[in-house]
Short mmCIF file of C-alpha atoms and ligand atoms in Angstrom, two decimals:
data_model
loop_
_atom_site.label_atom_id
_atom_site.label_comp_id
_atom_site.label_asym_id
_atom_site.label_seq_id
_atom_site.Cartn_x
_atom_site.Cartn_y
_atom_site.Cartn_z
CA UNK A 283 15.32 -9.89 -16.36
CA UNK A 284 15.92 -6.41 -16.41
CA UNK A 285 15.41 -5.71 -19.84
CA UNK A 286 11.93 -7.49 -19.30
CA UNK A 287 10.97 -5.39 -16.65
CA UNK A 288 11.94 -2.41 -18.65
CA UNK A 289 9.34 -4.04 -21.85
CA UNK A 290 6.49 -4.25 -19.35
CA UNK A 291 6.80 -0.56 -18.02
CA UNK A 292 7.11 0.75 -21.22
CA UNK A 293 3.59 -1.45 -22.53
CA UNK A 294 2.24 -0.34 -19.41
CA UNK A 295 2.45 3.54 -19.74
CA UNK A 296 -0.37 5.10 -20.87
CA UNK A 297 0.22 8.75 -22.00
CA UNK A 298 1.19 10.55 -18.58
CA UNK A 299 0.61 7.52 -15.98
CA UNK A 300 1.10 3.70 -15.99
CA UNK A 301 -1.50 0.90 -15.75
CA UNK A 302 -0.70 -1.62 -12.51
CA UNK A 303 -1.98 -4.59 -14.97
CA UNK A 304 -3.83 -4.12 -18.65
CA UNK A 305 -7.50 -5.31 -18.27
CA UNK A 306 -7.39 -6.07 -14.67
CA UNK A 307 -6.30 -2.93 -13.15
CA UNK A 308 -6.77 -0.17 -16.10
CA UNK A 309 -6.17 3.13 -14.52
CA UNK A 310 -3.94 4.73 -12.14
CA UNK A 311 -3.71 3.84 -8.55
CA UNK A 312 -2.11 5.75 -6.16
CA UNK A 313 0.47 3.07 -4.51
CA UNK A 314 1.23 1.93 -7.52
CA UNK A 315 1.87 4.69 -9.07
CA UNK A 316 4.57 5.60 -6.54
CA UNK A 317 5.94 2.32 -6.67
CA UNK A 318 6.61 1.97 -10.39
CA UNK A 319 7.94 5.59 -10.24
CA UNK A 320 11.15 4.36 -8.27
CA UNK A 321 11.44 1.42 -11.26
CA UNK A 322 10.57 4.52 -14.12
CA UNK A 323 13.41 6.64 -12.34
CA UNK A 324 16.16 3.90 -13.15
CA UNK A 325 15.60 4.19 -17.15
CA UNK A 326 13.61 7.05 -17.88
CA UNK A 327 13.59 10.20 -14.60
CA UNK A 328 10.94 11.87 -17.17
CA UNK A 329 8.57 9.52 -17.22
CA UNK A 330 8.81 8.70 -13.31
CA UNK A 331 8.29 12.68 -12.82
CA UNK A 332 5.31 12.48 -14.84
CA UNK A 333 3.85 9.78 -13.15
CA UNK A 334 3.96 11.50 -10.02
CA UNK A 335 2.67 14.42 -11.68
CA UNK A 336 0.00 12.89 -13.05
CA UNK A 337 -0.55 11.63 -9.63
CA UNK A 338 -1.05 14.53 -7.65
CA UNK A 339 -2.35 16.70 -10.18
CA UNK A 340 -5.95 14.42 -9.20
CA UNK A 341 -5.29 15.81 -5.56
CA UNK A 342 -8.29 17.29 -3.63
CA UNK A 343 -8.71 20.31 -2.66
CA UNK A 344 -8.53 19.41 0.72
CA UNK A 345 -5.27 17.43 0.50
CA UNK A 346 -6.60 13.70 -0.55
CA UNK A 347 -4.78 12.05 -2.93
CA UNK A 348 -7.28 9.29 -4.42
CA UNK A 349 -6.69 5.95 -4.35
CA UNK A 350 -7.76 5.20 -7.89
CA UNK A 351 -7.73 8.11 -10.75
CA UNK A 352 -10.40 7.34 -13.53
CA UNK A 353 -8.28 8.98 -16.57
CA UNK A 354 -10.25 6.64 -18.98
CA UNK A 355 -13.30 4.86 -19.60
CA UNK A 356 -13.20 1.04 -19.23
CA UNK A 357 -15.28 -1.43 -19.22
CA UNK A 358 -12.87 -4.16 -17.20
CA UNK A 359 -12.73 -3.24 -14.05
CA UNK A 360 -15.87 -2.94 -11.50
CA UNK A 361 -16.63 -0.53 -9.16
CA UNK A 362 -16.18 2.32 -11.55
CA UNK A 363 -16.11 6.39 -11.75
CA UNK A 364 -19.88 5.85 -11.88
CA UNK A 365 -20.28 3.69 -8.54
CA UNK A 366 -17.74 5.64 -6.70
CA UNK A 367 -18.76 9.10 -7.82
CA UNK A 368 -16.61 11.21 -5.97
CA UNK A 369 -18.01 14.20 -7.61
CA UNK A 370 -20.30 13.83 -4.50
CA UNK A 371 -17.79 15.58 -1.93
CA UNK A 372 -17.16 19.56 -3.00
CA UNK A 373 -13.89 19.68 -2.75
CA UNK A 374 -12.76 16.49 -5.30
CA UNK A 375 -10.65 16.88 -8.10
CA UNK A 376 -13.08 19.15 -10.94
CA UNK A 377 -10.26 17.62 -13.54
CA UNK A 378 -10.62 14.16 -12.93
CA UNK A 379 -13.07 11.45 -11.75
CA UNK A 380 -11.79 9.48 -8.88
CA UNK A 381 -13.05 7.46 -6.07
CA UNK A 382 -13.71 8.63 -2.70
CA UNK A 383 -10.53 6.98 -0.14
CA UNK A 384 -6.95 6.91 -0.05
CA UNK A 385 -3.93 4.46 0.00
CA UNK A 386 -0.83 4.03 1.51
CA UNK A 387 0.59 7.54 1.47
CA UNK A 388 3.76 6.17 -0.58
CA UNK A 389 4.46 9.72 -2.67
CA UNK A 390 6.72 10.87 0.57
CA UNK A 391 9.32 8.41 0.37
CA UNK A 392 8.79 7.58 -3.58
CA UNK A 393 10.10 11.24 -4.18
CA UNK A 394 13.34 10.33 -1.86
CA UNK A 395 14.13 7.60 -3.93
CA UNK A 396 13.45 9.38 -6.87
CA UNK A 397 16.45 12.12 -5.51
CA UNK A 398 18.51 9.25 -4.63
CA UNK A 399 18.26 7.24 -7.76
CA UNK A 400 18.50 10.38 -10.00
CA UNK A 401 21.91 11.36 -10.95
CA UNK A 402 21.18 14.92 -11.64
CA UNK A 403 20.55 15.90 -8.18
CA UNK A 404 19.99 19.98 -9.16
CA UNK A 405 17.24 18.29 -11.86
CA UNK A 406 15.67 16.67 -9.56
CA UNK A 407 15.51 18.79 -6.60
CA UNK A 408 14.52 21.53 -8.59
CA UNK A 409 11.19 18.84 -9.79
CA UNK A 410 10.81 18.08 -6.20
CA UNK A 411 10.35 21.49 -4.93
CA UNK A 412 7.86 21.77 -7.43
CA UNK A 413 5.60 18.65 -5.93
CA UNK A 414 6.64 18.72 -2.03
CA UNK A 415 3.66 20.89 -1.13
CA UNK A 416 1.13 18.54 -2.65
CA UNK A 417 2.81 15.73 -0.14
CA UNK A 418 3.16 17.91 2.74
CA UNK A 419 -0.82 18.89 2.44
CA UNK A 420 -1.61 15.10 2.17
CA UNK A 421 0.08 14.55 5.10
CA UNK A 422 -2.16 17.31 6.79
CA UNK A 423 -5.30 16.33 5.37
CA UNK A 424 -4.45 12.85 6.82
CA UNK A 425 -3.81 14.04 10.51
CA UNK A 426 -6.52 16.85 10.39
CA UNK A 427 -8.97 14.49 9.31
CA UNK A 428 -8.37 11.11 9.58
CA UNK A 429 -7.25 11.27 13.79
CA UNK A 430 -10.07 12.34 15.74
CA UNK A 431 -8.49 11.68 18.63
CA UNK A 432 -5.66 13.43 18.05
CA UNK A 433 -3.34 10.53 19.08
CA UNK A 434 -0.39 10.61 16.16
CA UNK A 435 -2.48 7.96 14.02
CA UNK A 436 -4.67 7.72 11.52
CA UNK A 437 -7.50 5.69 10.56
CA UNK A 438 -8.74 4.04 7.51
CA UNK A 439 -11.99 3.73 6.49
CA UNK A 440 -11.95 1.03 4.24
CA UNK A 441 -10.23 -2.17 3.33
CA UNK A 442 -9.46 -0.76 0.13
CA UNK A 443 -7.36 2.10 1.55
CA UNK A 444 -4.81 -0.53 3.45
CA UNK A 445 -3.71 -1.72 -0.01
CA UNK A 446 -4.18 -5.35 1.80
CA UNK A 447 -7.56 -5.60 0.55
CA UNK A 448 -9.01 -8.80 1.87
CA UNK A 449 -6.48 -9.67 4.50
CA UNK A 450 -7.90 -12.34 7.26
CA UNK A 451 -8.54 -9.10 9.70
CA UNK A 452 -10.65 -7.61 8.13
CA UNK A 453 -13.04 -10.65 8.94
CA UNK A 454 -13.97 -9.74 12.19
CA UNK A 455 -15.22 -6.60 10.69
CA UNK A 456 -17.28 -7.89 8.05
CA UNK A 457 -18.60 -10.23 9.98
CA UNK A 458 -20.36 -7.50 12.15
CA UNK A 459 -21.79 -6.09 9.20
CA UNK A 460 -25.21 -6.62 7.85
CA UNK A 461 -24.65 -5.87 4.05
CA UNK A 462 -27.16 -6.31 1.81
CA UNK A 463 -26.81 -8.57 -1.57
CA UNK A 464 -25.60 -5.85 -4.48
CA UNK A 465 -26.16 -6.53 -7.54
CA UNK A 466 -23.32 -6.38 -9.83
CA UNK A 467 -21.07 -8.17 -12.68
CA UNK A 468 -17.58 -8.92 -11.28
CA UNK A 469 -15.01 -7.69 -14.09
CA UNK A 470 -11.76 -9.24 -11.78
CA UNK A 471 -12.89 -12.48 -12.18
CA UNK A 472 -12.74 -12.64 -15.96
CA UNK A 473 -9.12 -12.21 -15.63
CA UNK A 474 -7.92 -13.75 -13.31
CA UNK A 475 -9.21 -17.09 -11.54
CA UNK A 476 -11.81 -16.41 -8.75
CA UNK A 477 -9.78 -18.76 -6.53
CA UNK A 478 -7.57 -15.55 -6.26
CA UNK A 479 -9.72 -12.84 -5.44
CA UNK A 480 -11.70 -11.59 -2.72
CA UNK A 481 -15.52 -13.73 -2.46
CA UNK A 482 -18.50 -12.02 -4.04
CA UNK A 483 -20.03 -11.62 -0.14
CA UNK A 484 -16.72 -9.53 0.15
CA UNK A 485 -17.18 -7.62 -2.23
CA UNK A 486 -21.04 -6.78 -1.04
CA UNK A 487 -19.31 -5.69 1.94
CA UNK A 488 -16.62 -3.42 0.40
CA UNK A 489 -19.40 -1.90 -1.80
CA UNK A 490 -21.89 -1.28 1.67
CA UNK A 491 -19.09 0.80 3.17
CA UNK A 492 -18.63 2.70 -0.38
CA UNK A 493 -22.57 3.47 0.08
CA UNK A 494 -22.30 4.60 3.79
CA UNK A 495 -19.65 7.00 2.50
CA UNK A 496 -21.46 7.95 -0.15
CA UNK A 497 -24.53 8.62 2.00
CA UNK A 498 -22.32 11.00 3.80
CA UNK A 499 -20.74 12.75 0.69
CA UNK A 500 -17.19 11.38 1.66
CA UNK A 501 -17.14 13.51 4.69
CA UNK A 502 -14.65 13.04 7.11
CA UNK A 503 -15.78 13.75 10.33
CA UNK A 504 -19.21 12.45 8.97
CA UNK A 505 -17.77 8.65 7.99
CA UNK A 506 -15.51 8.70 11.26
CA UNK A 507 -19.01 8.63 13.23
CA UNK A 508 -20.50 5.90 10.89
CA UNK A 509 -18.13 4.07 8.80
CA UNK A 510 -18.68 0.62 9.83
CA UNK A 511 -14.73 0.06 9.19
CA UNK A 512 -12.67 2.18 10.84
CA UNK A 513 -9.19 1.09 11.69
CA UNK A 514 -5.38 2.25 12.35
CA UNK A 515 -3.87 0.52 10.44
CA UNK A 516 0.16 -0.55 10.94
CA UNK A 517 1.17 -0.26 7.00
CA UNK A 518 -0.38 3.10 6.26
CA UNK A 519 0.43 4.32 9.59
CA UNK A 520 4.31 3.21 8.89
CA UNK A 521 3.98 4.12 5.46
CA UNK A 522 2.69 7.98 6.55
CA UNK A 523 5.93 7.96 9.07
CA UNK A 524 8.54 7.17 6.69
CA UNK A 525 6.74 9.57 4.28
CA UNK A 526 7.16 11.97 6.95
CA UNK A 527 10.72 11.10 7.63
CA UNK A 528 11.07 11.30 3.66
CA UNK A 529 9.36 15.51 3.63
CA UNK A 530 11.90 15.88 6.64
CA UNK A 531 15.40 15.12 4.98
CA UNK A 532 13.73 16.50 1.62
CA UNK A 533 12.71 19.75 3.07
CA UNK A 534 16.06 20.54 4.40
CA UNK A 535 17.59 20.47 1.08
CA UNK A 536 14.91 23.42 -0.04
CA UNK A 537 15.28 26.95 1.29
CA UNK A 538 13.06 28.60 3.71
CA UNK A 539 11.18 25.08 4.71
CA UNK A 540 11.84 25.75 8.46
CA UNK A 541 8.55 25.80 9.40
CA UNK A 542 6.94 22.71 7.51
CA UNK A 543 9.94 21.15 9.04
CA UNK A 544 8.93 21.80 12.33
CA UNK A 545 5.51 20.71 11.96
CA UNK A 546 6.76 17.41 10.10
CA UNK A 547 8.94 16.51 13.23
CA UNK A 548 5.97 17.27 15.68
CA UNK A 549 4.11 14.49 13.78
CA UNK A 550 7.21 11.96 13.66
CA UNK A 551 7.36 12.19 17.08
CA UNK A 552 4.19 11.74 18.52
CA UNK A 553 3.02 9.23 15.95
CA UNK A 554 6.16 6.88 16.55
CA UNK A 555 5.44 7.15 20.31
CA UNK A 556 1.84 6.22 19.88
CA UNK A 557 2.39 3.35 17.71
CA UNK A 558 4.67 1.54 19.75
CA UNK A 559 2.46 2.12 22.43
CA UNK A 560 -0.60 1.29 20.89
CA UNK A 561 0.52 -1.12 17.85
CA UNK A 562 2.88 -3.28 19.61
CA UNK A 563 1.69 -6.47 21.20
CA UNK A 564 3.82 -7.80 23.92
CA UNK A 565 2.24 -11.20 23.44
CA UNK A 566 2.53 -11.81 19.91
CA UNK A 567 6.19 -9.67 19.02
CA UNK A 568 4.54 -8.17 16.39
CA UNK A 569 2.52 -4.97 15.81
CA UNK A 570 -1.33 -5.22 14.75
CA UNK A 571 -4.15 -3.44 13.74
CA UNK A 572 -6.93 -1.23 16.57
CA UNK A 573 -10.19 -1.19 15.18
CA UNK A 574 -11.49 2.42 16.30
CA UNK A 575 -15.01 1.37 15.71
CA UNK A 576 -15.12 -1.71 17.99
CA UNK A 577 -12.68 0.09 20.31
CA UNK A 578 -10.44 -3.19 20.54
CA UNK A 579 -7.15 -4.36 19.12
CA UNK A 580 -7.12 -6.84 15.95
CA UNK A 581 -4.58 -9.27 17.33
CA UNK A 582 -3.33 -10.70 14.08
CA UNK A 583 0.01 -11.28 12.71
CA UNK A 584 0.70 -9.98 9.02
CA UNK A 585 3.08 -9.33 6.59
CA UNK A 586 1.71 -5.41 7.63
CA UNK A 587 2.75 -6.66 11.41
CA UNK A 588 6.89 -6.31 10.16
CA UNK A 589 6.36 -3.48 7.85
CA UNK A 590 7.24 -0.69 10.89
CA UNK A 591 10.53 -1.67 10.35
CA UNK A 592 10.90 0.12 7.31
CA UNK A 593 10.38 3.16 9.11
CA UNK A 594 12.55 2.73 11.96
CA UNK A 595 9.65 2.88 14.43
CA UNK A 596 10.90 -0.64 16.34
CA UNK A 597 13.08 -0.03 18.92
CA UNK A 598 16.37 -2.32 19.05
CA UNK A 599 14.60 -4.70 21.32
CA UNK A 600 11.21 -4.49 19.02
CA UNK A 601 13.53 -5.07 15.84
CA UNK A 602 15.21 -8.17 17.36
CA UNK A 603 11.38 -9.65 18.90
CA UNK A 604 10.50 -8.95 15.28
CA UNK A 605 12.81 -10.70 13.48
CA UNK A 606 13.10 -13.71 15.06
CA UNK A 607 8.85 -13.61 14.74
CA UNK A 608 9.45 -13.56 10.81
CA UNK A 609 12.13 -15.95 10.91
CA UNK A 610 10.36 -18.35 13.47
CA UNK A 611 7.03 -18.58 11.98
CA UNK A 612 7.20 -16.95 7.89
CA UNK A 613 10.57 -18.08 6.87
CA UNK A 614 11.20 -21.99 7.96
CA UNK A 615 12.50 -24.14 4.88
CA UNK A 616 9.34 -24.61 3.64
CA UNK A 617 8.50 -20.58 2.86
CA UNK A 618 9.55 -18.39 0.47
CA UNK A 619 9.63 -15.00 1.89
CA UNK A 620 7.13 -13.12 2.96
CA UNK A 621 3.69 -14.47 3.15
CA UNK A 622 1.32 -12.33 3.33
CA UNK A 623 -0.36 -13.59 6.36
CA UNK A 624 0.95 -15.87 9.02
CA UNK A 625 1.30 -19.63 7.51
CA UNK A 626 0.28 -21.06 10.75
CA UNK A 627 -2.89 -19.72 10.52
CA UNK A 628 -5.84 -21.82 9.56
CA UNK A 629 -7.08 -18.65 7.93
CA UNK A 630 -3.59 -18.91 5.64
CA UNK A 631 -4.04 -19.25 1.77
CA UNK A 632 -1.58 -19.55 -0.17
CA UNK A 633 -3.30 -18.47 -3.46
CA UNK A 634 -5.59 -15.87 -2.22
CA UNK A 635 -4.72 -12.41 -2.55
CA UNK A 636 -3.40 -10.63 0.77
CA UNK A 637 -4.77 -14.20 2.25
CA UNK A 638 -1.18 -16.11 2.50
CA UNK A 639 0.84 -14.79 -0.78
CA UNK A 640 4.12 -12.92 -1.26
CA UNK A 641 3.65 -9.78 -2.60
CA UNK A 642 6.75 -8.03 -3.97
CA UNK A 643 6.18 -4.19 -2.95
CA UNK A 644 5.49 -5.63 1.12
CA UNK A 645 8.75 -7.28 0.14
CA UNK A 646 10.77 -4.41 -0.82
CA UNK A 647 9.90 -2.25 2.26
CA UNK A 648 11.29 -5.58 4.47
CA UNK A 649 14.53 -5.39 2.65
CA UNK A 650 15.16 -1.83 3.12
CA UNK A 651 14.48 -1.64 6.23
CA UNK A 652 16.17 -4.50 7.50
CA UNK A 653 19.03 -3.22 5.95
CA UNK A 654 19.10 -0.28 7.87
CA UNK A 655 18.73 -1.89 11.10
CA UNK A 656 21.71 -3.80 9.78
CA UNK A 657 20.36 -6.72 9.41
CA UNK A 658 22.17 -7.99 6.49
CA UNK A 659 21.22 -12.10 6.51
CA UNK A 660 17.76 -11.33 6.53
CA UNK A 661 17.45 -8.57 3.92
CA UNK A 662 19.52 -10.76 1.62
CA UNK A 663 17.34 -13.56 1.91
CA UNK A 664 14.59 -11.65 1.10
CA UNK A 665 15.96 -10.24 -2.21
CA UNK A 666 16.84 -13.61 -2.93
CA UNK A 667 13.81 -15.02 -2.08
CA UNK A 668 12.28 -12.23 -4.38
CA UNK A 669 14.20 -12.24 -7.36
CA UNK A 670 14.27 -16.30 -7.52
CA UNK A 671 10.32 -16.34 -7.99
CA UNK A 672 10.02 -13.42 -10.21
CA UNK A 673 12.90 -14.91 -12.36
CA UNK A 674 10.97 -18.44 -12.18
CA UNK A 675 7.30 -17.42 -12.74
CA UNK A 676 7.38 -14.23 -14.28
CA UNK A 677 6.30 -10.26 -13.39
CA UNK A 678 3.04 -11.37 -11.73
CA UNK A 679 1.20 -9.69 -9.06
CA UNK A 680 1.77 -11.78 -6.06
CA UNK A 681 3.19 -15.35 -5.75
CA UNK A 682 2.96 -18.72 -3.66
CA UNK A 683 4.96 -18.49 -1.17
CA UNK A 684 5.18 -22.48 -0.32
CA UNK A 685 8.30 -23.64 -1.61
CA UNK A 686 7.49 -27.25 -2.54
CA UNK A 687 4.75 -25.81 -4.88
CA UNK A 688 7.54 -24.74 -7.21
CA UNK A 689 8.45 -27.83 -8.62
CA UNK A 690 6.35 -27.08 -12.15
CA UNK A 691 7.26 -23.45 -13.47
CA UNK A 692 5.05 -20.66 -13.95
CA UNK A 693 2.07 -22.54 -12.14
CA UNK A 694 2.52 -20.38 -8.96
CA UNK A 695 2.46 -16.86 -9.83
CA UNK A 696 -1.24 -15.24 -9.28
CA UNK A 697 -3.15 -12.29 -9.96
CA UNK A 698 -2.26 -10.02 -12.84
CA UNK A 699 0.72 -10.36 -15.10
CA UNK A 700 3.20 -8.26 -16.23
CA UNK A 701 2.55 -6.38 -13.09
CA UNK A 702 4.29 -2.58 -13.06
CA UNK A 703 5.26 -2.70 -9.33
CA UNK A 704 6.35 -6.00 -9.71
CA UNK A 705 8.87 -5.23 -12.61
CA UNK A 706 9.65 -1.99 -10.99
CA UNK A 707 10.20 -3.22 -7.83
CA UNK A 708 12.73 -5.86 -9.44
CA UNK A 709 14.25 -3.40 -11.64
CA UNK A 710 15.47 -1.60 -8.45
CA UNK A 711 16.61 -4.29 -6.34
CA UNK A 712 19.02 -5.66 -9.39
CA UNK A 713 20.02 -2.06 -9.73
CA UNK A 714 21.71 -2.12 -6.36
CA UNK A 715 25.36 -1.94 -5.82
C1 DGY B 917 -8.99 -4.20 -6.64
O1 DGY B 917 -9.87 -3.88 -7.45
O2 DGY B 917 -8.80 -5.35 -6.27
C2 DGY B 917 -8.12 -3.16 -6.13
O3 DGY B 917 -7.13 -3.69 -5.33
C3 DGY B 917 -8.85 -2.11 -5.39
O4 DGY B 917 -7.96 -1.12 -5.07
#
């Protein structure tokens, strides 16, 4: 398995960055990215260096990282550098073309990983002091711009920035919108089976909020007054804080830091306070989503709903409501850990995207941060879970998670194949001791 892994991330590199998926997803994409780094770092600490390099050398000038970089022309994948044209806001990258919104700000806690996998640590610290800046301004570009509230969290503006792309809660959303009928060839859909993907009306609505922005030159303040999807989102918000948490322990190891430390902790603190405020529901023992523009909470449970615990942000009581949430209603015998959206939903689908699949990076962040909380059943049965479909259906992007579907091989794996988080993500959990 591992030496598979290690096949696809080498096919996958492409001169200074890797590809998630040839065809499907040809460029480089910022979660991704920081994902396969932490596989790169077990084989080859050059190449993961490079690809976070590569990564923030497309930075903004006013601290966004994008979420995809546009290093080459290709004619696979739809939108494009041309639809997005982030040339439009004066301060985006002159070097390269990008689009116009962020992802999951992973690069924080991907460069912690990469100290802690390295076995040079004076190598590797010296690399990270070279890059920690770059982080440390995303993180302020995200909470000078994306928090107008100044409450500790920040928004996204579209689907497409959650990483979750067509998850059930978005719904609500779309269904407020009026979008008109683009016109456009779908290039996902000739690799992969539409069944998988988002709808074509979805994707009308995820280009209207790409036109809004557009209308407003990807300006912040500007698309925070008009973006018809606006939302705080629990996984980039936990993402951000164990980013944060990440810059923290980081920073300390790095001379004269004092002050970035300082302003790093004043985040932490009121951000994990607001959440649990905010982002916890009583009710439901599970965090959800606010949607800023409707002023209301999104009171659905997702994979995204656990994810704080990889941050620490549930308190012991939270952690315990939590787990016995997953265990109760994701993980009977009939489940493979973790679906992507709550199986006793009748908006569940097993084969559709962020919909009802397991997706291995969502899985990853459960394991290590049930670990921490020291809960050791759970986090094993979630590498288990993990490395038993992977090993049965191969490196694909995301996976059935209904266990009676498995009785024909390689039949339930979705999405692309020979996926780079996928075999990176792998490549780290069978590295552990
Ligand atoms: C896609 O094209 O489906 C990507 O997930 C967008 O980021």
């Amino acid at each position: 398995m591992k030496s598979k892994a290690i096949e696809i991330l080498n096919n996958n590199w492409r001169n200074g960055f890797t590809v998630p998926s040839e065809n499907l997803y040809p460029f480089q994409w910022k979660w991704d990215s920081g994902f396969t780094a932490i596989g790169l770092a077990h084989f080859n600490m050059g190449r993961a260096k490079k690809e976070i390099s590569t990564l923030l050398d497309a930075q903004w000038e006013n601290g966004l990282i994008p979420h995809i970089i546009f290093h080459t022309k290709s004619d696979t994948y739809f939108p494009g550098a041309d639809f997005h044209c982030s040339n439009l806001h004066p301060k985006a990258s002159k070097k390269y073309k990008s689009t116009g919104m962020s992802q999951p700000p992973v690069t924080g806690f991907v460069l912690q990983e990469l100290y802690r996998i390295s076995k040079d640590k004076t190598a590797i610290l010296q690399y990270i002091e070279s890059v920690i800046d770059k982080v440390y301004k995303n993180h302020n570009y995200l909470y000078e711009n994306r928090d107008p509230k100044n409450e500790g969290l920040v928004y996204i503006y579209h689907n497409w920035e959650s990483g979750t792309d067509n998850s059930p809660v978005w719904d609500t959303i779309f269904e407020r919108m009026d979008s008109p009928e683009f016109k456009f060839n779908r290039k996902d859909t000739l690799h992969v089976d539409a069944s998988q993907r988002p709808s074509h009306q979805e994707y009308n609505h995820y280009l209207q909020i790409i036109e809004i922005a557009k209308k407003y030159a990807y300006d912040d303040a500007k698309i925070a007054k008009h973006s018809p999807f606006l939302v705080q989102d629990p996984l980039f918000n936990t993402v951000l804080i164990k980013s944060n948490e990440s810059l923290i322990k980081l920073y300390k190891l790095i001379p004269n830091s004092e002050k970035k430390i300082k302003q790093l902790k004043n985040w932490q603190n009121k951000a994990i306070n607001r959440f649990n405020e905010k982002l916890y529901n009583q009710e439901l023992k599970a965090y959800i989503y606010y949607d800023l523009r409707a002023d209301k909470a999104i009171k659905e449970i997702t994979s995204s709903s656990f994810a704080p615990i990889f941050a620490k942000i549930p308190s012991k009581k939270q952690v315990e409501e939590l787990t016995q949430n997953l265990m109760q209603n994701f993980a009977s015998d009939d489940y493979y850990l973790c679906a992507s959206y709550n199986p006793k939903s009748s908006k569940f689908n097993p084969k559709k995207y962020w919909r009802g699949p397991v997706w291995v990076n969502l899985n990853w962040m459960l394991y290590k941060g049930l670990k921490e909380y020291g809960y050791q059943e759970i986090a094993s049965q979630i590498k288990k879970d993990t490395l038993e479909i992977v090993q049965q259906e191969g490196f694909y992007e995301y996976f059935d998670p209904r266990k009676k579907e498995y009785t024909k091989p390689r039949s339930k794996a979705y999405g692309g194949e020979n996926f780079s988080w996928t075999a990176a993500l792998v490549l780290d959990l069978l590295n552990e001791n």
